[in-house]
CSV table of C-alpha atoms in Angstrom, one decimal:
chain,number,residue,atom,x,y,z
A,19,MET,CA,0.5,28.1,-17.7
A,20,SER,CA,1.0,26.1,-15.4
A,21,LEU,CA,2.0,22.3,-16.0
A,22,ASN,CA,-0.2,20.7,-14.8
A,23,ASN,CA,-2.9,22.1,-17.3
A,24,HIS,CA,-0.3,22.3,-20.2
A,25,PRO,CA,-2.8,21.3,-22.9
A,26,LYS,CA,-0.1,19.2,-25.4
A,27,LYS,CA,1.1,17.7,-22.3
A,28,ARG,CA,-2.3,16.3,-21.4
A,29,ILE,CA,-2.7,15.3,-25.3
A,30,LEU,CA,0.4,13.8,-25.1
A,31,ILE,CA,-0.2,11.5,-22.6
A,32,GLN,CA,-4.1,10.6,-24.3
A,33,LYS,CA,-2.3,9.1,-27.0
A,34,GLY,CA,-0.1,7.1,-24.8
A,35,PHE,CA,-2.7,5.5,-23.1
A,36,LYS,CA,-4.2,4.9,-26.5
A,37,ALA,CA,-1.3,3.6,-28.1
A,38,PHE,CA,-0.9,1.2,-24.9
A,39,GLU,CA,-4.6,-0.2,-25.3
A,40,ILE,CA,-3.9,-0.8,-29.0
A,41,GLU,CA,-0.7,-2.6,-27.7
A,42,GLU,CA,1.4,0.2,-30.0
A,43,TYR,CA,3.8,0.2,-26.8
A,44,SER,CA,6.9,1.2,-28.9
A,45,LYS,CA,5.1,4.8,-29.7
A,46,ALA,CA,3.0,4.8,-26.4
A,47,MET,CA,6.6,5.3,-24.4
A,48,GLN,CA,7.2,7.9,-27.6
A,49,PHE,CA,3.9,9.7,-26.2
A,50,PHE,CA,5.0,9.6,-22.4
A,51,SER,CA,8.7,10.6,-22.7
A,52,ASP,CA,7.8,13.8,-24.3
A,53,ALA,CA,5.3,13.7,-22.2
A,54,LEU,CA,7.7,13.9,-19.1
A,55,ARG,CA,10.2,16.3,-21.3
A,56,LEU,CA,7.2,19.1,-20.7
A,57,ASP,CA,6.5,18.1,-16.9
A,58,ALA,CA,9.1,16.1,-15.3
A,59,GLU,CA,7.3,15.4,-12.3
A,60,ASP,CA,3.9,14.3,-14.5
A,61,LEU,CA,3.1,11.3,-12.6
A,62,GLU,CA,0.4,9.7,-14.7
A,63,ALA,CA,2.7,9.9,-17.6
A,64,LYS,CA,5.6,7.8,-15.3
A,65,ILE,CA,3.1,5.6,-14.9
A,66,GLY,CA,2.3,5.2,-18.3
A,67,LEU,CA,5.9,4.9,-19.3
A,68,LEU,CA,6.4,2.4,-16.9
A,69,LEU,CA,3.6,0.0,-17.5
A,70,SER,CA,4.6,0.2,-21.4
A,71,ASP,CA,8.2,-0.7,-20.5
A,72,MET,CA,7.5,-3.5,-18.3
A,73,ILE,CA,4.2,-5.2,-20.4
A,74,ASN,CA,6.3,-7.1,-22.4
A,75,ASP,CA,8.1,-8.9,-19.6
A,76,PHE,CA,5.3,-9.0,-16.9
A,77,PRO,CA,2.0,-8.9,-19.5
A,78,LYS,CA,-0.5,-10.2,-17.0
A,79,GLU,CA,1.0,-7.8,-14.0
A,80,THR,CA,1.1,-4.9,-16.3
A,81,GLN,CA,-3.0,-5.5,-17.5
A,82,GLY,CA,-3.8,-5.9,-13.8
A,83,PHE,CA,-1.9,-2.1,-12.9
A,84,TYR,CA,-3.7,-0.7,-15.4
A,85,GLU,CA,-6.9,-2.0,-14.4
A,86,LEU,CA,-6.5,-1.1,-11.0
A,87,TYR,CA,-5.8,2.2,-12.2
A,88,LYS,CA,-8.1,3.0,-13.9
A,89,THR,CA,-11.0,1.3,-11.2
A,90,MET,CA,-9.1,3.6,-8.8
A,91,ILE,CA,-9.1,6.5,-10.8
A,92,ALA,CA,-13.0,5.8,-12.1
A,93,ASN,CA,-14.5,4.9,-8.3
A,94,ASN,CA,-13.0,7.8,-6.5
A,95,PRO,CA,-13.2,12.4,-6.8
A,96,ARG,CA,-10.9,14.2,-8.5
A,97,SER,CA,-9.6,15.6,-5.2
A,98,LEU,CA,-7.5,12.3,-4.8
A,99,ARG,CA,-6.5,11.3,-8.3
A,100,LYS,CA,-2.6,12.8,-6.9
A,101,LYS,CA,-2.7,10.2,-4.1
A,102,ILE,CA,-4.0,7.6,-6.1
A,103,GLN,CA,-1.1,7.9,-8.6
A,104,GLN,CA,1.0,8.3,-6.4
A,105,SER,CA,0.1,4.5,-4.9
A,106,ILE,CA,0.0,3.2,-8.5
A,107,LEU,CA,3.3,4.4,-8.7
A,108,ASP,CA,4.6,3.2,-5.7
A,109,SER,CA,2.8,-0.4,-6.2
A,110,ILE,CA,4.7,-0.4,-9.5
A,111,ILE,CA,8.2,0.4,-8.4
A,112,ALA,CA,7.6,-2.3,-4.9
A,113,PHE,CA,6.5,-4.5,-8.2
A,114,ASP,CA,9.8,-4.3,-10.4
A,115,GLN,CA,12.0,-4.3,-7.0
A,116,GLY,CA,10.4,-7.6,-5.9
A,117,ILE,CA,7.4,-7.3,-4.7
A,118,GLU,CA,5.6,-9.7,-7.1
A,119,LYS,CA,7.1,-12.5,-5.4
A,120,ILE,CA,3.8,-12.2,-2.5
A,121,SER,CA,1.6,-14.6,-3.7
A,122,ALA,CA,-2.2,-16.0,-3.1
A,123,VAL,CA,-4.3,-18.2,-5.0
A,124,PHE,CA,-7.8,-19.3,-5.1
A,125,CYS,CA,-8.3,-22.9,-4.2
A,126,GLU,CA,-11.7,-24.9,-4.1
A,127,ASP,CA,-12.2,-26.2,-0.5
A,128,ASN,CA,-10.4,-29.4,-2.4
A,129,GLU,CA,-7.9,-31.1,0.0
A,130,GLN,CA,-6.1,-32.9,-2.5
A,131,LYS,CA,-5.7,-29.7,-4.8
A,132,ILE,CA,-4.9,-27.8,-1.7
A,133,ASP,CA,-2.4,-30.3,-0.7
A,134,GLU,CA,-0.7,-29.6,-4.5
A,135,ILE,CA,-0.5,-26.1,-3.3
A,136,ASN,CA,2.7,-25.3,-1.9
A,137,GLY,CA,1.1,-22.6,1.1
A,138,ILE,CA,-0.6,-21.6,4.0
A,139,LEU,CA,-4.7,-22.7,4.1
A,140,TYR,CA,-5.9,-18.6,5.3
A,141,SER,CA,-7.4,-20.4,8.2
A,142,ASP,CA,-4.3,-21.4,9.2
A,143,PHE,CA,-2.4,-18.1,8.9
A,144,LYS,CA,-5.9,-16.6,11.0
A,145,GLN,CA,-4.8,-19.6,13.8
A,146,MET,CA,-1.2,-17.9,13.9
A,147,CYS,CA,-2.6,-14.6,14.7
A,148,GLU,CA,-4.6,-15.7,17.4
A,149,ASN,CA,-1.2,-16.2,18.8
A,150,SER,CA,0.9,-13.3,17.4
A,151,SER,CA,0.1,-10.2,15.8
A,152,PHE,CA,-1.4,-9.8,12.3
A,153,LYS,CA,1.5,-7.3,11.2
A,154,GLU,CA,4.1,-10.1,12.5
A,155,VAL,CA,2.5,-13.1,11.6
A,156,PHE,CA,1.9,-10.9,8.3
A,157,GLU,CA,5.9,-9.8,8.1
A,158,ASN,CA,7.2,-13.3,8.4
A,159,LEU,CA,5.1,-14.7,6.0
A,160,ILE,CA,4.7,-12.2,2.7
A,161,PHE,CA,7.6,-13.1,0.5
A,162,SER,CA,8.0,-16.6,1.4
A,163,THR,CA,4.8,-18.1,2.0
A,164,LYS,CA,1.3,-18.5,-0.6
A,165,ILE,CA,-2.0,-18.1,0.9
A,166,ILE,CA,-4.3,-20.1,-0.3
A,167,PHE,CA,-8.6,-18.4,0.0
A,168,THR,CA,-10.5,-21.4,-0.6
A,169,LYS,CA,-14.0,-18.7,-0.3
A,170,LYS,CA,-14.2,-15.1,-1.0
A,171,GLU,CA,-15.2,-13.7,2.2
A,172,ASP,CA,-12.3,-14.8,3.2
A,173,PHE,CA,-9.7,-12.9,1.0
A,174,TYR,CA,-12.7,-10.0,1.8
A,175,ASP,CA,-11.3,-10.5,5.2
A,176,PHE,CA,-8.1,-10.4,4.5
A,177,LEU,CA,-7.5,-7.2,2.1
A,178,GLU,CA,-10.0,-5.3,5.9
A,179,THR,CA,-7.4,-6.6,8.2
A,180,LEU,CA,-4.6,-5.3,5.6
A,181,LEU,CA,-6.6,-2.4,6.0
A,182,GLU,CA,-7.1,-2.2,9.6
A,183,ASN,CA,-2.7,-2.7,9.9
A,184,ASN,CA,-2.3,0.5,7.5
A,185,PHE,CA,-0.5,-2.5,4.6
A,186,VAL,CA,-2.0,0.0,2.2
A,187,ASP,CA,0.5,-0.7,-0.8
A,188,PHE,CA,-0.1,-4.5,-0.2
A,189,CYS,CA,-4.1,-4.4,-0.3
A,190,LEU,CA,-3.5,-2.8,-3.5
A,191,GLN,CA,-1.6,-5.3,-4.6
A,192,TYR,CA,-3.4,-8.2,-3.7
A,193,ILE,CA,-6.1,-7.1,-5.1
A,194,GLU,CA,-4.2,-6.9,-8.6
A,195,ASN,CA,-3.0,-10.2,-7.6
A,196,MET,CA,-6.1,-11.8,-7.8
A,197,LYS,CA,-8.1,-9.4,-9.7
A,198,GLU,CA,-9.7,-12.7,-12.1
A,199,ALA,CA,-11.0,-13.9,-9.4
A,200,SER,CA,-12.0,-10.9,-7.8
A,201,LEU,CA,-13.1,-9.1,-10.8
A,202,TYR,CA,-13.4,-5.6,-9.0
A,203,ASP,CA,-17.0,-6.5,-7.5
A,204,LEU,CA,-18.8,-4.0,-5.3
A,205,ARG,CA,-17.1,-5.6,-1.9
A,206,ILE,CA,-13.7,-5.0,-4.1
A,207,LYS,CA,-14.5,-1.3,-5.2
A,208,ASP,CA,-15.7,-0.5,-1.6
A,209,ILE,CA,-12.0,-1.8,0.2
A,210,LEU,CA,-10.5,0.6,-3.0
A,211,GLN,CA,-12.6,3.4,-2.0
A,212,ARG,CA,-10.7,3.1,1.6
A,213,ALA,CA,-7.2,1.9,0.8
A,214,VAL,CA,-7.7,5.4,-1.3
A,215,GLN,CA,-8.5,7.3,2.2
A,216,LYS,CA,-5.8,5.9,3.7
A,217,LEU,CA,-3.1,7.2,1.3
């Protein structure tokens, strides 16, 4: 029997995510570890294990990755499942290695509030892109500067431009980072689907 379809492995992974959802993280880690003993390459078990391991240190970010994973799996054909899993796994590992430094924030068009935030307005970011390529400006600012969005349309535009420039992992990371503001609305779901096509 193929390890991919091993019934015991599937049951262990299901139990792992159930334990994760009721906040029994030690149990979840055990279930995912047992699944990986049956198939060390299973991407879903790896995702579950990493999420269960990091939840105590990064609860908000971990839940964000989990919600993003569920949304992408639910809104794309089964044939893309492995690509989605690999992308989410890569994003979690990248987060663990320091991509958590990327940052963005929504702010009402209020000059005083904007001045209090140490960052750059998206409109200013776009102006910089007129003199240099988006890729160059983005790579120079990504880890050092918070991007401030004053309206959702700007955020969508930014995500679209990330996709156009093949920054798929960063596009997913920003969606996770801004999940409270975007709430996986229809535009975000459409962007997620196109991101998956580029994986």
